[in-house]
mmCIF file of C-alpha atoms in Angstrom:
data_model
loop_
_atom_site.group_PDB
_atom_site.id
_atom_site.type_symbol
_atom_site.label_atom_id
_atom_site.label_comp_id
_atom_site.label_asym_id
_atom_site.label_seq_id
_atom_site.Cartn_x
_atom_site.Cartn_y
_atom_site.Cartn_z
ATOM 1 C CA UNK A 6 150.021 -39.930 16.367
ATOM 2 C CA UNK A 7 148.209 -38.682 13.283
ATOM 3 C CA UNK A 8 144.986 -39.708 11.838
ATOM 4 C CA UNK A 9 144.207 -39.840 8.007
ATOM 5 C CA UNK A 10 143.425 -36.815 6.415
ATOM 6 C CA UNK A 11 139.742 -36.208 5.512
ATOM 7 C CA UNK A 12 138.712 -37.317 2.166
ATOM 8 C CA UNK A 13 138.049 -33.971 1.068
ATOM 9 C CA UNK A 14 141.877 -32.933 1.699
ATOM 10 C CA UNK A 15 143.126 -36.174 0.027
ATOM 11 C CA UNK A 16 140.891 -35.448 -2.964
ATOM 12 C CA UNK A 17 142.448 -31.883 -3.458
ATOM 13 C CA UNK A 18 146.131 -32.955 -2.906
ATOM 14 C CA UNK A 19 145.883 -36.190 -4.925
ATOM 15 C CA UNK A 20 142.680 -37.739 -6.395
ATOM 16 C CA UNK A 21 140.840 -34.804 -7.794
ATOM 17 C CA UNK A 22 143.973 -32.564 -8.449
ATOM 18 C CA UNK A 23 145.015 -32.117 -12.014
ATOM 19 C CA UNK A 24 147.966 -30.649 -14.395
ATOM 20 C CA UNK A 25 146.571 -27.780 -15.747
ATOM 21 C CA UNK A 26 147.250 -26.662 -19.547
ATOM 22 C CA UNK A 27 145.129 -23.337 -18.748
ATOM 23 C CA UNK A 28 144.146 -21.034 -16.000
ATOM 24 C CA UNK A 29 141.469 -18.445 -14.893
ATOM 25 C CA UNK A 30 141.837 -15.194 -14.951
ATOM 26 C CA UNK A 31 142.521 -15.030 -11.026
ATOM 27 C CA UNK A 32 145.597 -13.517 -9.672
ATOM 28 C CA UNK A 33 147.983 -15.139 -7.412
ATOM 29 C CA UNK A 34 149.166 -13.105 -4.693
ATOM 30 C CA UNK A 35 153.066 -12.896 -3.272
ATOM 31 C CA UNK A 36 151.547 -13.897 0.010
ATOM 32 C CA UNK A 37 150.702 -17.092 -1.902
ATOM 33 C CA UNK A 38 154.067 -17.533 -2.947
ATOM 34 C CA UNK A 39 155.599 -17.254 0.275
ATOM 35 C CA UNK A 40 153.269 -19.489 1.591
ATOM 36 C CA UNK A 41 154.075 -22.215 -0.805
ATOM 37 C CA UNK A 42 157.669 -21.777 -0.015
ATOM 38 C CA UNK A 43 157.178 -21.372 3.938
ATOM 39 C CA UNK A 44 155.324 -25.169 3.569
ATOM 40 C CA UNK A 45 157.499 -27.002 0.905
ATOM 41 C CA UNK A 46 160.869 -25.624 2.890
ATOM 42 C CA UNK A 47 159.597 -27.868 5.615
ATOM 43 C CA UNK A 48 159.590 -31.166 3.744
ATOM 44 C CA UNK A 49 162.515 -33.363 3.920
ATOM 45 C CA UNK A 50 165.823 -32.952 1.897
ATOM 46 C CA UNK A 51 169.064 -35.160 2.583
ATOM 47 C CA UNK A 52 171.051 -33.467 5.300
ATOM 48 C CA UNK A 53 168.801 -30.574 4.868
ATOM 49 C CA UNK A 54 170.433 -29.532 1.883
ATOM 50 C CA UNK A 55 167.698 -27.523 0.419
ATOM 51 C CA UNK A 56 169.245 -27.080 -3.296
ATOM 52 C CA UNK A 57 166.301 -25.622 -5.206
ATOM 53 C CA UNK A 58 166.562 -22.158 -6.100
ATOM 54 C CA UNK A 59 163.306 -20.863 -7.434
ATOM 55 C CA UNK A 60 162.511 -17.976 -9.873
ATOM 56 C CA UNK A 61 158.677 -16.960 -9.755
ATOM 57 C CA UNK A 62 157.961 -15.356 -13.204
ATOM 58 C CA UNK A 63 155.070 -13.143 -12.384
ATOM 59 C CA UNK A 64 155.353 -10.345 -14.883
ATOM 60 C CA UNK A 65 154.248 -10.157 -18.521
ATOM 61 C CA UNK A 66 158.003 -9.807 -19.600
ATOM 62 C CA UNK A 67 159.335 -12.868 -17.492
ATOM 63 C CA UNK A 68 156.760 -14.945 -18.749
ATOM 64 C CA UNK A 69 157.153 -13.966 -22.097
ATOM 65 C CA UNK A 70 161.059 -14.634 -21.700
ATOM 66 C CA UNK A 71 160.382 -18.236 -20.214
ATOM 67 C CA UNK A 72 157.755 -18.976 -22.846
ATOM 68 C CA UNK A 73 160.602 -18.463 -25.203
ATOM 69 C CA UNK A 74 162.625 -20.895 -24.049
ATOM 70 C CA UNK A 75 159.838 -23.600 -24.180
ATOM 71 C CA UNK A 76 158.549 -26.189 -26.209
ATOM 72 C CA UNK A 77 156.198 -24.708 -28.385
ATOM 73 C CA UNK A 78 153.436 -26.712 -27.100
ATOM 74 C CA UNK A 79 154.160 -24.903 -23.451
ATOM 75 C CA UNK A 80 154.742 -21.577 -24.339
ATOM 76 C CA UNK A 81 150.922 -21.074 -24.201
ATOM 77 C CA UNK A 82 150.490 -22.787 -21.015
ATOM 78 C CA UNK A 83 153.015 -20.337 -19.582
ATOM 79 C CA UNK A 84 151.099 -17.261 -20.858
ATOM 80 C CA UNK A 85 147.840 -18.315 -19.694
ATOM 81 C CA UNK A 86 149.132 -18.576 -16.124
ATOM 82 C CA UNK A 87 149.397 -15.913 -13.433
ATOM 83 C CA UNK A 88 152.562 -17.424 -12.495
ATOM 84 C CA UNK A 89 155.398 -19.610 -13.929
ATOM 85 C CA UNK A 90 158.093 -21.116 -11.668
ATOM 86 C CA UNK A 91 161.531 -22.244 -12.408
ATOM 87 C CA UNK A 92 163.061 -24.335 -10.038
ATOM 88 C CA UNK A 93 166.669 -24.878 -10.349
ATOM 89 C CA UNK A 94 169.663 -26.655 -8.315
ATOM 90 C CA UNK A 95 172.553 -24.995 -6.924
ATOM 91 C CA UNK A 96 174.897 -27.157 -7.836
ATOM 92 C CA UNK A 97 177.441 -25.854 -4.988
ATOM 93 C CA UNK A 98 174.621 -26.382 -2.461
ATOM 94 C CA UNK A 99 177.097 -27.570 0.049
ATOM 95 C CA UNK A 100 178.504 -24.103 0.576
ATOM 96 C CA UNK A 101 175.414 -23.376 2.658
ATOM 97 C CA UNK A 102 175.579 -26.637 4.622
ATOM 98 C CA UNK A 103 177.726 -24.965 7.737
ATOM 99 C CA UNK A 104 174.406 -22.999 8.401
ATOM 100 C CA UNK A 105 171.747 -25.400 6.851
ATOM 101 C CA UNK A 106 172.886 -28.587 8.650
ATOM 102 C CA UNK A 107 174.743 -27.480 11.752
ATOM 103 C CA UNK A 108 174.854 -31.088 13.385
ATOM 104 C CA UNK A 109 177.786 -32.199 11.190
ATOM 105 C CA UNK A 110 180.435 -31.013 8.923
ATOM 106 C CA UNK A 111 178.261 -32.234 5.912
ATOM 107 C CA UNK A 112 180.001 -29.792 3.766
ATOM 108 C CA UNK A 113 183.119 -32.186 3.611
ATOM 109 C CA UNK A 114 181.213 -35.118 2.275
ATOM 110 C CA UNK A 115 181.219 -33.722 -1.106
ATOM 111 C CA UNK A 116 184.783 -32.381 -1.029
ATOM 112 C CA UNK A 117 186.271 -34.180 -4.104
ATOM 113 C CA UNK A 118 183.156 -36.238 -5.050
ATOM 114 C CA UNK A 119 181.640 -34.374 -7.738
ATOM 115 C CA UNK A 120 179.347 -37.292 -8.964
ATOM 116 C CA UNK A 121 178.008 -37.778 -5.439
ATOM 117 C CA UNK A 122 177.662 -33.691 -5.410
ATOM 118 C CA UNK A 123 175.771 -33.594 -8.374
ATOM 119 C CA UNK A 124 173.107 -36.565 -7.997
ATOM 120 C CA UNK A 125 172.549 -34.962 -4.753
ATOM 121 C CA UNK A 126 171.744 -31.657 -6.079
ATOM 122 C CA UNK A 127 169.488 -32.897 -8.589
ATOM 123 C CA UNK A 128 167.745 -35.519 -6.424
ATOM 124 C CA UNK A 129 166.970 -33.140 -3.804
ATOM 125 C CA UNK A 130 165.965 -30.531 -6.140
ATOM 126 C CA UNK A 131 163.490 -33.014 -7.551
ATOM 127 C CA UNK A 132 161.948 -33.809 -4.160
ATOM 128 C CA UNK A 133 161.486 -30.032 -3.466
ATOM 129 C CA UNK A 134 159.681 -29.792 -7.115
ATOM 130 C CA UNK A 135 157.312 -32.404 -5.794
ATOM 131 C CA UNK A 136 157.208 -30.577 -2.368
ATOM 132 C CA UNK A 137 156.094 -27.418 -4.607
ATOM 133 C CA UNK A 138 153.426 -29.252 -6.107
ATOM 134 C CA UNK A 139 151.848 -30.486 -3.006
ATOM 135 C CA UNK A 140 152.121 -27.278 -1.282
ATOM 136 C CA UNK A 141 150.299 -25.398 -3.764
ATOM 137 C CA UNK A 142 147.583 -27.704 -3.974
ATOM 138 C CA UNK A 143 147.333 -27.603 -0.301
ATOM 139 C CA UNK A 144 146.952 -23.811 -0.378
ATOM 140 C CA UNK A 145 144.073 -24.369 -3.173
ATOM 141 C CA UNK A 146 146.139 -23.606 -6.068
ATOM 142 C CA UNK A 147 146.740 -25.808 -9.142
ATOM 143 C CA UNK A 148 149.981 -26.356 -11.255
ATOM 144 C CA UNK A 149 151.351 -27.665 -14.662
ATOM 145 C CA UNK A 150 154.959 -29.163 -13.957
ATOM 146 C CA UNK A 151 156.837 -29.665 -17.260
ATOM 147 C CA UNK A 152 160.357 -30.461 -18.435
ATOM 148 C CA UNK A 153 159.746 -29.611 -22.168
ATOM 149 C CA UNK A 154 162.199 -26.483 -22.336
ATOM 150 C CA UNK A 155 165.591 -25.588 -23.027
ATOM 151 C CA UNK A 156 167.636 -25.909 -19.782
ATOM 152 C CA UNK A 157 170.631 -24.092 -21.497
ATOM 153 C CA UNK A 158 168.086 -21.156 -22.802
ATOM 154 C CA UNK A 159 166.514 -20.897 -19.285
ATOM 155 C CA UNK A 160 169.878 -20.569 -17.728
ATOM 156 C CA UNK A 161 170.992 -18.082 -19.826
ATOM 157 C CA UNK A 162 167.910 -16.047 -19.767
ATOM 158 C CA UNK A 163 167.069 -16.106 -15.985
ATOM 159 C CA UNK A 164 170.416 -17.478 -14.122
ATOM 160 C CA UNK A 165 173.474 -15.568 -15.671
ATOM 161 C CA UNK A 166 174.715 -14.313 -12.561
ATOM 162 C CA UNK A 167 174.728 -17.700 -10.550
ATOM 163 C CA UNK A 168 176.475 -19.973 -13.046
ATOM 164 C CA UNK A 169 176.052 -22.913 -10.437
ATOM 165 C CA UNK A 170 172.439 -22.654 -10.843
ATOM 166 C CA UNK A 171 170.923 -25.219 -13.093
ATOM 167 C CA UNK A 172 167.097 -25.361 -14.100
ATOM 168 C CA UNK A 173 165.682 -28.589 -13.375
ATOM 169 C CA UNK A 174 162.020 -28.058 -13.888
ATOM 170 C CA UNK A 175 159.417 -25.292 -14.756
ATOM 171 C CA UNK A 176 155.548 -24.998 -13.617
ATOM 172 C CA UNK A 177 153.120 -23.134 -14.210
ATOM 173 C CA UNK A 178 150.746 -21.896 -11.113
ATOM 174 C CA UNK A 179 147.420 -20.371 -10.772
ATOM 175 C CA UNK A 180 143.564 -21.469 -10.381
ATOM 176 C CA UNK A 181 143.415 -24.134 -13.328
ATOM 177 C CA UNK A 182 140.877 -23.735 -15.941
ATOM 178 C CA UNK A 183 138.928 -27.121 -16.071
ATOM 179 C CA UNK A 184 138.104 -26.839 -19.658
ATOM 180 C CA UNK A 185 141.953 -26.884 -20.091
ATOM 181 C CA UNK A 186 142.633 -30.336 -18.972
ATOM 182 C CA UNK A 187 143.040 -33.966 -20.624
ATOM 183 C CA UNK A 188 141.609 -37.268 -19.667
ATOM 184 C CA UNK A 189 143.188 -38.886 -16.869
ATOM 185 C CA UNK A 190 145.550 -41.312 -18.128
ATOM 186 C CA UNK A 191 145.321 -44.824 -16.476
ATOM 187 C CA UNK A 192 146.773 -45.615 -13.001
ATOM 188 C CA UNK A 193 147.595 -49.165 -12.130
ATOM 189 C CA UNK A 194 146.826 -50.901 -9.258
ATOM 190 C CA UNK A 195 149.114 -51.837 -6.369
ATOM 191 C CA UNK A 196 150.364 -55.395 -7.917
ATOM 192 C CA UNK A 197 151.256 -54.048 -11.213
ATOM 193 C CA UNK A 198 154.361 -51.750 -10.119
ATOM 194 C CA UNK A 199 154.760 -53.043 -6.085
ATOM 195 C CA UNK A 200 155.896 -55.939 -4.307
ATOM 196 C CA UNK A 201 155.764 -57.061 -0.880
ATOM 197 C CA UNK A 202 158.750 -58.636 0.478
ATOM 198 C CA UNK B 11 138.131 -24.097 -7.155
ATOM 199 C CA UNK B 12 139.964 -25.147 -3.763
ATOM 200 C CA UNK B 13 140.537 -23.727 -0.506
ATOM 201 C CA UNK B 14 143.481 -24.151 1.614
ATOM 202 C CA UNK B 15 143.416 -26.882 3.780
ATOM 203 C CA UNK B 16 142.712 -26.501 7.402
ATOM 204 C CA UNK B 17 145.989 -25.672 9.378
ATOM 205 C CA UNK B 18 146.048 -28.868 11.191
ATOM 206 C CA UNK B 19 146.330 -30.334 7.786
ATOM 207 C CA UNK B 20 149.313 -28.315 6.883
ATOM 208 C CA UNK B 21 150.945 -29.245 9.836
ATOM 209 C CA UNK B 22 150.483 -32.820 9.370
ATOM 210 C CA UNK B 23 151.875 -32.687 6.017
ATOM 211 C CA UNK B 24 154.475 -30.216 6.363
ATOM 212 C CA UNK B 25 154.983 -28.116 9.382
ATOM 213 C CA UNK B 26 155.136 -30.787 12.592
ATOM 214 C CA UNK B 27 155.744 -33.769 10.180
ATOM 215 C CA UNK B 28 159.714 -34.955 10.734
ATOM 216 C CA UNK B 29 161.822 -37.572 9.337
ATOM 217 C CA UNK B 30 162.210 -40.530 12.052
ATOM 218 C CA UNK B 31 165.181 -42.673 13.104
ATOM 219 C CA UNK B 32 162.855 -44.763 15.275
ATOM 220 C CA UNK B 33 159.236 -46.042 15.438
ATOM 221 C CA UNK B 34 156.657 -47.306 18.253
ATOM 222 C CA UNK B 35 155.883 -50.726 18.063
ATOM 223 C CA UNK B 36 152.822 -50.337 15.996
ATOM 224 C CA UNK B 37 152.297 -52.179 12.902
ATOM 225 C CA UNK B 38 151.246 -50.967 9.459
ATOM 226 C CA UNK B 39 148.652 -52.974 7.471
ATOM 227 C CA UNK B 40 148.756 -54.182 3.883
ATOM 228 C CA UNK B 41 145.856 -51.929 3.342
ATOM 229 C CA UNK B 42 147.957 -48.965 4.467
ATOM 230 C CA UNK B 43 150.656 -49.531 2.021
ATOM 231 C CA UNK B 44 147.979 -49.772 -0.780
ATOM 232 C CA UNK B 45 146.191 -46.728 0.173
ATOM 233 C CA UNK B 46 149.826 -45.112 0.025
ATOM 234 C CA UNK B 47 150.242 -46.459 -3.437
ATOM 235 C CA UNK B 48 146.470 -45.031 -4.608
ATOM 236 C CA UNK B 49 147.311 -41.864 -3.542
ATOM 237 C CA UNK B 50 151.122 -41.415 -5.039
ATOM 238 C CA UNK B 51 150.079 -42.891 -8.167
ATOM 239 C CA UNK B 52 147.883 -40.006 -8.849
ATOM 240 C CA UNK B 53 150.334 -37.202 -8.724
ATOM 241 C CA UNK B 54 151.900 -36.102 -11.841
ATOM 242 C CA UNK B 55 155.066 -37.637 -13.581
ATOM 243 C CA UNK B 56 155.917 -36.487 -17.142
ATOM 244 C CA UNK B 57 153.641 -38.141 -19.683
ATOM 245 C CA UNK B 58 152.427 -40.683 -17.039
ATOM 246 C CA UNK B 59 155.445 -42.241 -16.806
ATOM 247 C CA UNK B 60 155.203 -43.729 -13.395
ATOM 248 C CA UNK B 61 158.896 -45.047 -13.579
ATOM 249 C CA UNK B 62 158.879 -45.891 -9.872
ATOM 250 C CA UNK B 63 158.952 -49.521 -8.727
ATOM 251 C CA UNK B 64 158.545 -50.430 -5.148
ATOM 252 C CA UNK B 65 159.318 -53.040 -2.924
ATOM 253 C CA UNK B 66 157.987 -52.997 0.551
ATOM 254 C CA UNK B 67 160.287 -54.637 2.961
ATOM 255 C CA UNK B 68 157.837 -55.975 5.793
ATOM 256 C CA UNK B 69 159.222 -59.349 6.929
ATOM 257 C CA UNK B 70 162.017 -59.520 9.282
ATOM 258 C CA UNK B 71 164.035 -60.987 6.677
ATOM 259 C CA UNK B 72 163.575 -58.647 4.201
ATOM 260 C CA UNK B 73 164.434 -55.406 6.727
ATOM 261 C CA UNK B 74 167.557 -57.331 7.834
ATOM 262 C CA UNK B 75 168.670 -58.060 4.211
ATOM 263 C CA UNK B 76 167.959 -54.203 3.579
ATOM 264 C CA UNK B 77 169.822 -53.109 6.366
ATOM 265 C CA UNK B 78 173.022 -55.021 5.717
ATOM 266 C CA UNK B 79 173.104 -53.149 2.517
ATOM 267 C CA UNK B 80 172.581 -49.886 4.238
ATOM 268 C CA UNK B 81 175.015 -47.410 5.884
ATOM 269 C CA UNK B 82 175.845 -48.510 9.443
ATOM 270 C CA UNK B 83 173.857 -45.639 10.863
ATOM 271 C CA UNK B 84 170.729 -46.385 8.773
ATOM 272 C CA UNK B 85 170.575 -50.061 9.495
ATOM 273 C CA UNK B 86 169.140 -49.700 13.239
ATOM 274 C CA UNK B 87 166.451 -47.152 11.602
ATOM 275 C CA UNK B 88 165.498 -50.041 9.120
ATOM 276 C CA UNK B 89 165.173 -52.470 11.903
ATOM 277 C CA UNK B 90 163.268 -50.396 14.069
ATOM 278 C CA UNK B 91 160.539 -49.622 11.820
ATOM 279 C CA UNK B 92 157.647 -51.959 10.766
ATOM 280 C CA UNK B 93 158.050 -51.472 7.094
ATOM 281 C CA UNK B 94 161.220 -50.023 4.984
ATOM 282 C CA UNK B 95 160.424 -49.507 1.299
ATOM 283 C CA UNK B 96 162.827 -49.514 -1.368
ATOM 284 C CA UNK B 97 161.807 -47.148 -4.180
ATOM 285 C CA UNK B 98 163.566 -48.043 -7.445
ATOM 286 C CA UNK B 99 163.322 -46.770 -10.895
ATOM 287 C CA UNK B 100 162.551 -48.880 -14.236
ATOM 288 C CA UNK B 101 165.145 -47.275 -16.456
ATOM 289 C CA UNK B 102 163.191 -48.891 -19.454
ATOM 290 C CA UNK B 103 159.869 -47.341 -18.244
ATOM 291 C CA UNK B 104 159.197 -46.198 -21.894
ATOM 292 C CA UNK B 105 157.766 -50.113 -22.599
ATOM 293 C CA UNK B 106 154.879 -49.133 -20.591
ATOM 294 C CA UNK B 107 153.850 -46.000 -22.063
ATOM 295 C CA UNK B 108 151.827 -47.324 -24.915
ATOM 296 C CA UNK B 109 149.029 -47.991 -22.155
ATOM 297 C CA UNK B 110 150.013 -45.410 -19.425
ATOM 298 C CA UNK B 111 149.923 -42.792 -21.969
ATOM 299 C CA UNK B 112 147.339 -43.572 -24.533
ATOM 300 C CA UNK B 113 147.173 -40.074 -26.327
ATOM 301 C CA UNK B 114 150.667 -40.137 -28.022
ATOM 302 C CA UNK B 115 153.262 -42.350 -29.249
ATOM 303 C CA UNK B 116 155.329 -41.485 -26.185
ATOM 304 C CA UNK B 117 157.857 -44.602 -26.216
ATOM 305 C CA UNK B 118 159.335 -43.373 -29.302
ATOM 306 C CA UNK B 119 160.515 -40.212 -27.837
ATOM 307 C CA UNK B 120 163.350 -42.140 -26.085
ATOM 308 C CA UNK B 121 164.377 -44.175 -29.199
ATOM 309 C CA UNK B 122 167.957 -43.435 -29.366
ATOM 310 C CA UNK B 123 167.767 -40.997 -26.751
ATOM 311 C CA UNK B 124 169.548 -42.713 -23.717
ATOM 312 C CA UNK B 125 170.464 -39.837 -21.726
ATOM 313 C CA UNK B 126 166.892 -38.276 -21.945
ATOM 314 C CA UNK B 127 165.754 -41.751 -20.885
ATOM 315 C CA UNK B 128 167.613 -42.224 -18.112
ATOM 316 C CA UNK B 129 167.258 -38.570 -16.602
ATOM 317 C CA UNK B 130 163.217 -38.906 -16.999
ATOM 318 C CA UNK B 131 163.531 -42.132 -15.283
ATOM 319 C CA UNK B 132 165.702 -40.810 -12.410
ATOM 320 C CA UNK B 133 163.506 -37.257 -12.200
ATOM 321 C CA UNK B 134 160.190 -38.918 -12.046
ATOM 322 C CA UNK B 135 160.983 -41.647 -9.557
ATOM 323 C CA UNK B 136 162.330 -38.748 -7.507
ATOM 324 C CA UNK B 137 159.299 -37.042 -7.851
ATOM 325 C CA UNK B 138 157.323 -40.220 -6.859
ATOM 326 C CA UNK B 139 159.777 -40.735 -3.739
ATOM 327 C CA UNK B 140 158.533 -37.345 -2.563
ATOM 328 C CA UNK B 141 154.754 -38.287 -3.426
ATOM 329 C CA UNK B 142 155.209 -41.445 -1.281
ATOM 330 C CA UNK B 143 156.526 -39.150 1.646
ATOM 331 C CA UNK B 144 153.412 -36.832 1.194
ATOM 332 C CA UNK B 145 150.677 -39.540 0.789
ATOM 333 C CA UNK B 146 152.155 -41.360 3.921
ATOM 334 C CA UNK B 147 151.956 -38.295 5.922
ATOM 335 C CA UNK B 148 148.538 -37.961 4.595
ATOM 336 C CA UNK B 149 147.144 -41.120 5.767
ATOM 337 C CA UNK B 150 148.716 -40.557 9.263
ATOM 338 C CA UNK B 151 152.020 -42.360 8.864
ATOM 339 C CA UNK B 152 155.605 -41.249 9.257
ATOM 340 C CA UNK B 153 158.754 -41.883 6.978
ATOM 341 C CA UNK B 154 162.353 -41.610 7.195
ATOM 342 C CA UNK B 155 163.672 -41.287 3.536
ATOM 343 C CA UNK B 156 167.298 -41.901 3.039
ATOM 344 C CA UNK B 157 169.988 -42.243 0.344
ATOM 345 C CA UNK B 158 172.807 -43.610 2.728
ATOM 346 C CA UNK B 159 172.780 -47.396 1.262
ATOM 347 C CA UNK B 160 174.702 -49.268 -1.677
ATOM 348 C CA UNK B 161 172.535 -48.960 -4.584
ATOM 349 C CA UNK B 162 174.735 -51.842 -5.987
ATOM 350 C CA UNK B 163 173.724 -54.167 -2.912
ATOM 351 C CA UNK B 164 170.184 -53.192 -2.933
ATOM 352 C CA UNK B 165 169.958 -54.157 -6.524
ATOM 353 C CA UNK B 166 171.740 -57.447 -6.290
ATOM 354 C CA UNK B 167 169.738 -58.472 -3.273
ATOM 355 C CA UNK B 168 166.224 -57.082 -4.198
ATOM 356 C CA UNK B 169 165.893 -56.890 -8.108
ATOM 357 C CA UNK B 170 168.063 -59.588 -9.335
ATOM 358 C CA UNK B 171 165.471 -60.370 -12.055
ATOM 359 C CA UNK B 172 164.606 -57.159 -13.308
ATOM 360 C CA UNK B 173 167.884 -55.786 -14.147
ATOM 361 C CA UNK B 174 166.407 -52.732 -15.799
ATOM 362 C CA UNK B 175 165.390 -51.526 -12.258
ATOM 363 C CA UNK B 176 167.809 -49.514 -10.308
ATOM 364 C CA UNK B 177 167.367 -48.294 -6.611
ATOM 365 C CA UNK B 178 167.135 -44.762 -6.152
ATOM 366 C CA UNK B 179 165.954 -44.172 -2.534
ATOM 367 C CA UNK B 180 164.799 -46.118 0.604
ATOM 368 C CA UNK B 181 162.640 -45.028 3.216
ATOM 369 C CA UNK B 182 161.266 -46.205 6.550
ATOM 370 C CA UNK B 183 157.640 -46.435 7.400
ATOM 371 C CA UNK B 184 155.474 -46.458 10.634
ATOM 372 C CA UNK B 185 154.213 -44.872 13.521
ATOM 373 C CA UNK B 186 157.426 -42.575 14.433
ATOM 374 C CA UNK B 187 158.780 -42.434 17.967
ATOM 375 C CA UNK B 188 159.293 -38.940 18.900
ATOM 376 C CA UNK B 189 162.127 -39.636 21.017
ATOM 377 C CA UNK B 190 163.799 -40.570 17.902
ATOM 378 C CA UNK B 191 164.087 -37.295 15.895
ATOM 379 C CA UNK B 192 166.710 -34.581 16.274
ATOM 380 C CA UNK B 193 166.219 -30.842 16.560
ATOM 381 C CA UNK B 194 164.968 -29.117 13.538
ATOM 382 C CA UNK B 195 167.494 -27.821 11.150
ATOM 383 C CA UNK B 196 167.008 -24.303 10.103
ATOM 384 C CA UNK B 197 164.807 -23.451 7.506
ATOM 385 C CA UNK B 198 165.417 -20.054 5.412
ATOM 386 C CA UNK B 199 163.024 -17.359 4.498
ATOM 387 C CA UNK B 200 161.656 -16.920 1.108
ATOM 388 C CA UNK B 201 163.869 -14.175 0.125
ATOM 389 C CA UNK B 202 167.268 -16.387 0.926
ATOM 390 C CA UNK B 203 166.620 -18.896 -2.096
ATOM 391 C CA UNK B 204 163.791 -17.294 -3.977
ATOM 392 C CA UNK B 205 163.600 -14.250 -6.479
ATOM 393 C CA UNK B 206 160.126 -12.510 -8.056
ATOM 394 C CA UNK B 207 160.728 -12.022 -11.781
#
């Protein structure tokens, strides 16, 4: 049975963590990208679907290409960050289930049910996007998740050889520049959006 | 600038945490539910939309009602847990944006764009579902997230007075029974689902 994490950890993960719009000039290593994946992959998806496919844009060229697919207000954020990641969903994730979920014939659950397959790809990839944010924070990095980009342009620019992959979210990654954040938006008390039954 | 969390914290959040199918006979307090909300609400959603609406089923009656809406394999998991939470999305979340995101007229972004509004409600509620899982783990609790239930039945049983709220996910919550977990499913190495550009 676990105990609550220390307040300093809760601060780092949730309370003082922020979405950054600019980053310090400090690199992120390949080992840190692997560390994020090795944490985020452990968190749960339905029947271990793990439908997220990630393209980590590290080179100047890749970040320029991504910035060109993004909303004008997001492009400079991408260029300020040492890394920007594209989180895409594999809409044919079920083809991997025979080895990812050996307990049952989970692939067959999606045969002839495109609506379930597409909803499942989207919901589980989005869960993994949140796990990415939390894993990055857990290893001491900051993120700037965004949906303000052209999915079609990103898919054409980065995923032309895998037409089943569709971009869902992008995020900057690095050591956030405290000067780049906005004032914290309001966070409602429990009773506003919660009910106990 | 943050440091990586201690290995024990990374284990609790990601590496040794598991999805539980049964729970110990140990209650969860209302204060713990508030603590989860007060952490998860701090994590990012697009323009601070916070579209998730949560119904925490604590009473025997509420859990029985939820179990009756769920897949037969999920009903006993719900009855074994001290708490089961319904995570719904407010499909009219934009009505709250004047106070949740005072920086801009974000409500107007969704006027006449139902597809964007619905995608935004779904993606941001799903992010919040992942934040719920991580927040619960961070305060020492275990979860059992699931999508195997009838959305229509849950909405009719729990959300009849708020027809704009649509259930997305449910999860059990409590102190997990180690005897109730399955063998860990495989987790792929970085190179399987990731690419550096």
